[in-house]
Amino acid sequence: MTVEYLVYFIPFYIVGLVLYIVRALKGPTLPDMVLAIDCMGYVLAALLVIFSLYLGSPLIIACAIVLTLWIYALDVYMSKYLEKKELGE
Amino acid sequence: MNLLNPVLTIIGYVLVGIGAFCQVVAGIGMNRFPNFFVRLHAATICAIGGSFVPIIGCSLIALSIEEFGVIRFFLAGAGFVTAVFLLILAPVGSHLLAKAAYFSKAAVLYPKAVDLLEEDVERGEIRE
């Protein structure tokens, strides 16, 4: 059928994104901030897929894959830093 | 095949709607939960309910739109790949973070009823 109705779901993702930004700025401890940045990344990955579907361009969705992998790399490096105080380069 | 398209589109829209609801709930949960370890639950709702489900929904919608022609298979394939990566990596990442936050004491476990892991560590069953 059509793709236009996807637009009505996007504000809810933006609301979620704003709430994660609030938690990322407010987060008392370091892991809270990292967790909020994780969630921001996942919301942005979902938004990227929705926008690439809405605009019909296959270029935008390619970087949703990379974004998901980068979020995982952030988790790995942050937990390595928290436990061993070094990043292992 | 053209009988299946409306069904795929409807299912896709329902999944994207579920994802939208989960994102708002996870956002509220992320700000209202007391400490880091309870917020992990909100992060899981965001990762799986709020991102994996709508990406699968978008892939189904992409499959069902004839106007795109060949591009729809690319969109659907990339969507499914993203969904599989997210499904595998999100729990592993948050588990890593939780372990690091607990053992490095970076996250304070404030409203604590009982901490069985602490007792195990004292009993020496778990080396840090």
PDB file of C-alpha atoms in Angstrom:
ATOM      1  CA  MET A   1       0.000   0.000   0.000  1.00  0.00           C
ATOM      2  CA  THR A   2       1.529   3.361   0.888  1.00  0.00           C
ATOM      3  CA  VAL A   3       4.332   4.711   3.047  1.00  0.00           C
ATOM      4  CA  GLU A   4       2.941   8.143   4.000  1.00  0.00           C
ATOM      5  CA  TYR A   5       1.410   6.977   7.299  1.00  0.00           C
ATOM      6  CA  LEU A   6       4.890   6.338   8.769  1.00  0.00           C
ATOM      7  CA  VAL A   7       5.144  10.074   9.438  1.00  0.00           C
ATOM      8  CA  TYR A   8       2.628   9.861  12.288  1.00  0.00           C
ATOM      9  CA  PHE A   9       4.881   7.516  14.310  1.00  0.00           C
ATOM     10  CA  ILE A  10       8.011   9.647  14.107  1.00  0.00           C
ATOM     11  CA  PRO A  11       7.052  12.144  16.904  1.00  0.00           C
ATOM     12  CA  PHE A  12       6.917   9.319  19.461  1.00  0.00           C
ATOM     13  CA  TYR A  13      10.486   8.338  18.605  1.00  0.00           C
ATOM     14  CA  ILE A  14      11.525  11.996  18.923  1.00  0.00           C
ATOM     15  CA  VAL A  15       9.896  12.151  22.379  1.00  0.00           C
ATOM     16  CA  GLY A  16      11.858   9.064  23.392  1.00  0.00           C
ATOM     17  CA  LEU A  17      15.032  10.604  22.027  1.00  0.00           C
ATOM     18  CA  VAL A  18      14.497  13.805  24.042  1.00  0.00           C
ATOM     19  CA  LEU A  19      13.893  11.778  27.223  1.00  0.00           C
ATOM     20  CA  TYR A  20      17.148   9.880  26.688  1.00  0.00           C
ATOM     21  CA  ILE A  21      19.019  13.151  26.154  1.00  0.00           C
ATOM     22  CA  VAL A  22      17.602  14.371  29.466  1.00  0.00           C
ATOM     23  CA  ARG A  23      18.829  11.218  31.183  1.00  0.00           C
ATOM     24  CA  ALA A  24      22.220  11.450  29.466  1.00  0.00           C
ATOM     25  CA  LEU A  25      22.716  15.010  30.721  1.00  0.00           C
ATOM     26  CA  LYS A  26      21.220  14.357  34.158  1.00  0.00           C
ATOM     27  CA  GLY A  27      22.633  10.879  34.722  1.00  0.00           C
ATOM     28  CA  PRO A  28      24.442  10.937  38.109  1.00  0.00           C
ATOM     29  CA  THR A  29      26.915   8.168  37.379  1.00  0.00           C
ATOM     30  CA  LEU A  30      29.001   7.387  34.312  1.00  0.00           C
ATOM     31  CA  PRO A  31      27.228   4.102  33.397  1.00  0.00           C
ATOM     32  CA  ASP A  32      23.916   5.971  33.361  1.00  0.00           C
ATOM     33  CA  MET A  33      25.208   8.287  30.688  1.00  0.00           C
ATOM     34  CA  VAL A  34      26.557   5.406  28.634  1.00  0.00           C
ATOM     35  CA  LEU A  35      23.223   3.623  28.919  1.00  0.00           C
ATOM     36  CA  ALA A  36      21.357   6.743  27.795  1.00  0.00           C
ATOM     37  CA  ILE A  37      23.718   7.088  24.823  1.00  0.00           C
ATOM     38  CA  ASP A  38      23.043   3.436  23.972  1.00  0.00           C
ATOM     39  CA  CYS A  39      19.334   4.093  23.910  1.00  0.00           C
ATOM     40  CA  MET A  40      19.810   7.240  21.845  1.00  0.00           C
ATOM     41  CA  GLY A  41      21.771   5.170  19.346  1.00  0.00           C
ATOM     42  CA  TYR A  42      19.064   2.534  19.130  1.00  0.00           C
ATOM     43  CA  VAL A  43      16.358   5.161  18.667  1.00  0.00           C
ATOM     44  CA  LEU A  44      18.387   6.809  15.940  1.00  0.00           C
ATOM     45  CA  ALA A  45      18.936   3.443  14.232  1.00  0.00           C
ATOM     46  CA  ALA A  46      15.164   2.876  14.220  1.00  0.00           C
ATOM     47  CA  LEU A  47      14.580   6.418  12.947  1.00  0.00           C
ATOM     48  CA  LEU A  48      17.156   5.906  10.201  1.00  0.00           C
ATOM     49  CA  VAL A  49      15.362   2.789   9.010  1.00  0.00           C
ATOM     50  CA  ILE A  50      11.981   4.549   9.114  1.00  0.00           C
ATOM     51  CA  PHE A  51      13.288   7.564   7.191  1.00  0.00           C
ATOM     52  CA  SER A  52      15.032   5.404   4.604  1.00  0.00           C
ATOM     53  CA  LEU A  53      11.760   3.557   4.069  1.00  0.00           C
ATOM     54  CA  TYR A  54       9.745   6.766   3.937  1.00  0.00           C
ATOM     55  CA  LEU A  55      12.087   8.463   1.465  1.00  0.00           C
ATOM     56  CA  GLY A  56      12.695   5.259  -0.434  1.00  0.00           C
ATOM     57  CA  SER A  57      16.455   5.772  -0.592  1.00  0.00           C
ATOM     58  CA  PRO A  58      18.668   2.736   0.113  1.00  0.00           C
ATOM     59  CA  LEU A  59      21.616   4.926   1.186  1.00  0.00           C
ATOM     60  CA  ILE A  60      20.308   5.972   4.600  1.00  0.00           C
ATOM     61  CA  ILE A  61      19.708   2.446   5.825  1.00  0.00           C
ATOM     62  CA  ALA A  62      23.317   1.431   5.242  1.00  0.00           C
ATOM     63  CA  CYS A  63      24.515   3.588   8.120  1.00  0.00           C
ATOM     64  CA  ALA A  64      21.861   2.177  10.480  1.00  0.00           C
ATOM     65  CA  ILE A  65      23.837  -1.078  10.455  1.00  0.00           C
ATOM     66  CA  VAL A  66      27.080   0.737  11.214  1.00  0.00           C
ATOM     67  CA  LEU A  67      25.425   2.750  13.981  1.00  0.00           C
ATOM     68  CA  THR A  68      24.269  -0.441  15.721  1.00  0.00           C
ATOM     69  CA  LEU A  69      27.820  -1.827  15.649  1.00  0.00           C
ATOM     70  CA  TRP A  70      29.272   1.426  16.948  1.00  0.00           C
ATOM     71  CA  ILE A  71      26.899   1.407  19.897  1.00  0.00           C
ATOM     72  CA  TYR A  72      28.142  -2.044  20.813  1.00  0.00           C
ATOM     73  CA  ALA A  73      31.760  -0.865  20.512  1.00  0.00           C
ATOM     74  CA  LEU A  74      30.967   2.006  22.885  1.00  0.00           C
ATOM     75  CA  ASP A  75      29.661  -0.480  25.437  1.00  0.00           C
ATOM     76  CA  VAL A  76      32.719  -2.689  25.143  1.00  0.00           C
ATOM     77  CA  TYR A  77      35.194   0.165  25.541  1.00  0.00           C
ATOM     78  CA  MET A  78      33.302   1.782  28.410  1.00  0.00           C
ATOM     79  CA  SER A  79      33.088  -1.444  30.390  1.00  0.00           C
ATOM     80  CA  LYS A  80      36.752  -2.144  29.690  1.00  0.00           C
ATOM     81  CA  TYR A  81      37.614   1.354  30.914  1.00  0.00           C
ATOM     82  CA  LEU A  82      35.437   1.041  34.015  1.00  0.00           C
ATOM     83  CA  GLU A  83      36.934  -2.273  35.098  1.00  0.00           C
ATOM     84  CA  LYS A  84      40.570  -2.076  34.059  1.00  0.00           C
ATOM     85  CA  LYS A  85      41.021   1.710  33.717  1.00  0.00           C
ATOM     86  CA  GLU A  86      42.657   1.144  30.305  1.00  0.00           C
ATOM     87  CA  LEU A  87      41.239   0.862  26.783  1.00  0.00           C
ATOM     88  CA  GLY A  88      43.533  -1.867  25.513  1.00  0.00           C
ATOM     89  CA  GLU A  89      45.063  -0.077  22.556  1.00  0.00           C
TER      90      GLU A  89
ATOM     91  CA  MET B   1       2.114 -12.146  -4.316  1.00  0.00           C
ATOM     92  CA  ASN B   2      -0.122  -9.091  -4.556  1.00  0.00           C
ATOM     93  CA  LEU B   3      -2.548 -10.664  -2.063  1.00  0.00           C
ATOM     94  CA  LEU B   4       0.204 -10.758   0.544  1.00  0.00           C
ATOM     95  CA  ASN B   5       1.208  -7.097   0.236  1.00  0.00           C
ATOM     96  CA  PRO B   6      -1.625  -5.468   2.233  1.00  0.00           C
ATOM     97  CA  VAL B   7      -1.149  -8.064   4.973  1.00  0.00           C
ATOM     98  CA  LEU B   8       2.593  -7.339   5.198  1.00  0.00           C
ATOM     99  CA  THR B   9       1.950  -3.607   5.265  1.00  0.00           C
ATOM    100  CA  ILE B  10      -0.612  -3.872   8.048  1.00  0.00           C
ATOM    101  CA  ILE B  11       1.678  -6.087  10.129  1.00  0.00           C
ATOM    102  CA  GLY B  12       4.548  -3.678   9.498  1.00  0.00           C
ATOM    103  CA  TYR B  13       2.526  -0.678  10.624  1.00  0.00           C
ATOM    104  CA  VAL B  14       1.370  -2.525  13.758  1.00  0.00           C
ATOM    105  CA  LEU B  15       4.990  -3.343  14.627  1.00  0.00           C
ATOM    106  CA  VAL B  16       6.105   0.243  14.050  1.00  0.00           C
ATOM    107  CA  GLY B  17       3.251   1.378  16.308  1.00  0.00           C
ATOM    108  CA  ILE B  18       4.348  -1.045  19.024  1.00  0.00           C
ATOM    109  CA  GLY B  19       7.865   0.315  18.677  1.00  0.00           C
ATOM    110  CA  ALA B  20       6.650   3.880  19.060  1.00  0.00           C
ATOM    111  CA  PHE B  21       4.751   2.975  22.232  1.00  0.00           C
ATOM    112  CA  CYS B  22       7.751   1.094  23.633  1.00  0.00           C
ATOM    113  CA  GLN B  23      10.050   4.058  22.966  1.00  0.00           C
ATOM    114  CA  VAL B  24       7.843   6.460  24.932  1.00  0.00           C
ATOM    115  CA  VAL B  25       7.529   3.956  27.794  1.00  0.00           C
ATOM    116  CA  ALA B  26      11.281   3.349  27.826  1.00  0.00           C
ATOM    117  CA  GLY B  27      11.962   7.082  27.785  1.00  0.00           C
ATOM    118  CA  ILE B  28       9.705   7.626  30.785  1.00  0.00           C
ATOM    119  CA  GLY B  29      11.199   4.595  32.521  1.00  0.00           C
ATOM    120  CA  MET B  30      14.717   5.823  31.881  1.00  0.00           C
ATOM    121  CA  ASN B  31      13.973   9.028  33.805  1.00  0.00           C
ATOM    122  CA  ARG B  32      11.755   7.644  36.558  1.00  0.00           C
ATOM    123  CA  PHE B  33      13.718   4.570  37.687  1.00  0.00           C
ATOM    124  CA  PRO B  34      15.745   4.926  40.921  1.00  0.00           C
ATOM    125  CA  ASN B  35      19.207   3.633  40.003  1.00  0.00           C
ATOM    126  CA  PHE B  36      21.350   2.348  37.167  1.00  0.00           C
ATOM    127  CA  PHE B  37      20.503  -1.333  37.544  1.00  0.00           C
ATOM    128  CA  VAL B  38      16.753  -0.753  37.268  1.00  0.00           C
ATOM    129  CA  ARG B  39      17.335   1.498  34.261  1.00  0.00           C
ATOM    130  CA  LEU B  40      18.868  -1.467  32.480  1.00  0.00           C
ATOM    131  CA  HIS B  41      15.310  -2.737  32.138  1.00  0.00           C
ATOM    132  CA  ALA B  42      14.258   0.502  30.427  1.00  0.00           C
ATOM    133  CA  ALA B  43      17.282   0.205  28.131  1.00  0.00           C
ATOM    134  CA  THR B  44      16.196  -3.303  27.153  1.00  0.00           C
ATOM    135  CA  ILE B  45      12.684  -2.083  26.367  1.00  0.00           C
ATOM    136  CA  CYS B  46      14.229   0.616  24.177  1.00  0.00           C
ATOM    137  CA  ALA B  47      16.611  -1.765  22.444  1.00  0.00           C
ATOM    138  CA  ILE B  48      14.289  -4.689  21.768  1.00  0.00           C
ATOM    139  CA  GLY B  49      10.732  -3.366  21.927  1.00  0.00           C
ATOM    140  CA  GLY B  50      11.566   0.094  20.672  1.00  0.00           C
ATOM    141  CA  SER B  51      14.158  -0.611  17.977  1.00  0.00           C
ATOM    142  CA  PHE B  52      14.213  -4.279  16.974  1.00  0.00           C
ATOM    143  CA  VAL B  53      10.424  -4.528  16.521  1.00  0.00           C
ATOM    144  CA  PRO B  54       9.948  -1.396  14.373  1.00  0.00           C
ATOM    145  CA  ILE B  55      12.956  -2.239  12.236  1.00  0.00           C
ATOM    146  CA  ILE B  56      11.411  -5.642  11.507  1.00  0.00           C
ATOM    147  CA  GLY B  57       8.129  -3.811  10.825  1.00  0.00           C
ATOM    148  CA  CYS B  58       9.826  -1.431   8.418  1.00  0.00           C
ATOM    149  CA  SER B  59      11.448  -4.359   6.620  1.00  0.00           C
ATOM    150  CA  LEU B  60       8.047  -6.002   6.190  1.00  0.00           C
ATOM    151  CA  ILE B  61       6.556  -2.750   4.874  1.00  0.00           C
ATOM    152  CA  ALA B  62       9.516  -2.389   2.508  1.00  0.00           C
ATOM    153  CA  LEU B  63       8.872  -5.881   1.164  1.00  0.00           C
ATOM    154  CA  SER B  64       5.259  -5.106   0.462  1.00  0.00           C
ATOM    155  CA  ILE B  65       5.598  -1.903  -1.599  1.00  0.00           C
ATOM    156  CA  GLU B  66       5.603  -2.613  -5.334  1.00  0.00           C
ATOM    157  CA  GLU B  67       6.439   0.940  -6.478  1.00  0.00           C
ATOM    158  CA  PHE B  68       9.999   0.697  -5.173  1.00  0.00           C
ATOM    159  CA  GLY B  69      10.745  -2.242  -7.487  1.00  0.00           C
ATOM    160  CA  VAL B  70      14.190  -3.657  -6.801  1.00  0.00           C
ATOM    161  CA  ILE B  71      15.084  -1.185  -4.017  1.00  0.00           C
ATOM    162  CA  ARG B  72      12.538  -2.753  -1.661  1.00  0.00           C
ATOM    163  CA  PHE B  73      14.608  -5.937  -1.409  1.00  0.00           C
ATOM    164  CA  PHE B  74      17.678  -3.895  -0.522  1.00  0.00           C
ATOM    165  CA  LEU B  75      15.735  -1.983   2.157  1.00  0.00           C
ATOM    166  CA  ALA B  76      14.234  -5.176   3.575  1.00  0.00           C
ATOM    167  CA  GLY B  77      17.581  -7.001   3.582  1.00  0.00           C
ATOM    168  CA  ALA B  78      19.432  -4.170   5.272  1.00  0.00           C
ATOM    169  CA  GLY B  79      16.593  -3.854   7.766  1.00  0.00           C
ATOM    170  CA  PHE B  80      16.732  -7.523   8.686  1.00  0.00           C
ATOM    171  CA  VAL B  81      20.534  -7.390   9.025  1.00  0.00           C
ATOM    172  CA  THR B  82      20.241  -4.375  11.336  1.00  0.00           C
ATOM    173  CA  ALA B  83      17.562  -6.139  13.360  1.00  0.00           C
ATOM    174  CA  VAL B  84      19.680  -9.283  13.791  1.00  0.00           C
ATOM    175  CA  PHE B  85      22.739  -7.252  14.826  1.00  0.00           C
ATOM    176  CA  LEU B  86      20.644  -5.288  17.291  1.00  0.00           C
ATOM    177  CA  LEU B  87      19.014  -8.415  18.712  1.00  0.00           C
ATOM    178  CA  ILE B  88      22.391 -10.009  19.413  1.00  0.00           C
ATOM    179  CA  LEU B  89      24.514  -7.017  20.407  1.00  0.00           C
ATOM    180  CA  ALA B  90      22.155  -5.000  22.583  1.00  0.00           C
ATOM    181  CA  PRO B  91      21.798  -7.534  25.422  1.00  0.00           C
ATOM    182  CA  VAL B  92      25.502  -8.363  25.337  1.00  0.00           C
ATOM    183  CA  GLY B  93      26.424  -4.693  25.512  1.00  0.00           C
ATOM    184  CA  SER B  94      24.145  -3.906  28.420  1.00  0.00           C
ATOM    185  CA  HIS B  95      25.303  -7.048  30.248  1.00  0.00           C
ATOM    186  CA  LEU B  96      28.931  -5.947  29.835  1.00  0.00           C
ATOM    187  CA  LEU B  97      28.036  -2.506  31.126  1.00  0.00           C
ATOM    188  CA  ALA B  98      26.149  -3.883  34.125  1.00  0.00           C
ATOM    189  CA  LYS B  99      29.047  -6.122  35.162  1.00  0.00           C
ATOM    190  CA  ALA B 100      31.541  -3.315  34.799  1.00  0.00           C
ATOM    191  CA  ALA B 101      29.344  -0.873  36.676  1.00  0.00           C
ATOM    192  CA  TYR B 102      28.784  -3.333  39.532  1.00  0.00           C
ATOM    193  CA  PHE B 103      32.338  -4.504  40.087  1.00  0.00           C
ATOM    194  CA  SER B 104      33.913  -1.095  39.572  1.00  0.00           C
ATOM    195  CA  LYS B 105      31.333   0.395  41.966  1.00  0.00           C
ATOM    196  CA  ALA B 106      30.743   3.205  39.500  1.00  0.00           C
ATOM    197  CA  ALA B 107      26.968   2.825  39.886  1.00  0.00           C
ATOM    198  CA  VAL B 108      25.620   3.136  43.434  1.00  0.00           C
ATOM    199  CA  LEU B 109      23.067   0.440  44.344  1.00  0.00           C
ATOM    200  CA  TYR B 110      21.016   2.791  46.537  1.00  0.00           C
ATOM    201  CA  PRO B 111      17.543   1.366  47.238  1.00  0.00           C
ATOM    202  CA  LYS B 112      18.939  -2.092  47.982  1.00  0.00           C
ATOM    203  CA  ALA B 113      16.721  -4.778  49.462  1.00  0.00           C
ATOM    204  CA  VAL B 114      19.101  -7.741  49.088  1.00  0.00           C
ATOM    205  CA  ASP B 115      22.319  -8.218  47.120  1.00  0.00           C
ATOM    206  CA  LEU B 116      22.982 -11.929  46.548  1.00  0.00           C
ATOM    207  CA  LEU B 117      25.970 -11.242  44.320  1.00  0.00           C
ATOM    208  CA  GLU B 118      27.632  -9.379  47.189  1.00  0.00           C
ATOM    209  CA  GLU B 119      27.144 -12.374  49.470  1.00  0.00           C
ATOM    210  CA  ASP B 120      28.579 -14.698  46.834  1.00  0.00           C
ATOM    211  CA  VAL B 121      31.601 -12.480  46.434  1.00  0.00           C
ATOM    212  CA  GLU B 122      32.121 -12.438  50.205  1.00  0.00           C
ATOM    213  CA  ARG B 123      31.752 -16.210  50.311  1.00  0.00           C
ATOM    214  CA  GLY B 124      34.478 -16.302  47.686  1.00  0.00           C
ATOM    215  CA  GLU B 125      32.454 -18.167  45.062  1.00  0.00           C
ATOM    216  CA  ILE B 126      32.886 -15.402  42.490  1.00  0.00           C
ATOM    217  CA  ARG B 127      36.289 -13.861  41.919  1.00  0.00           C
ATOM    218  CA  GLU B 128      35.928 -10.284  40.699  1.00  0.00           C
TER     219      GLU B 128
END
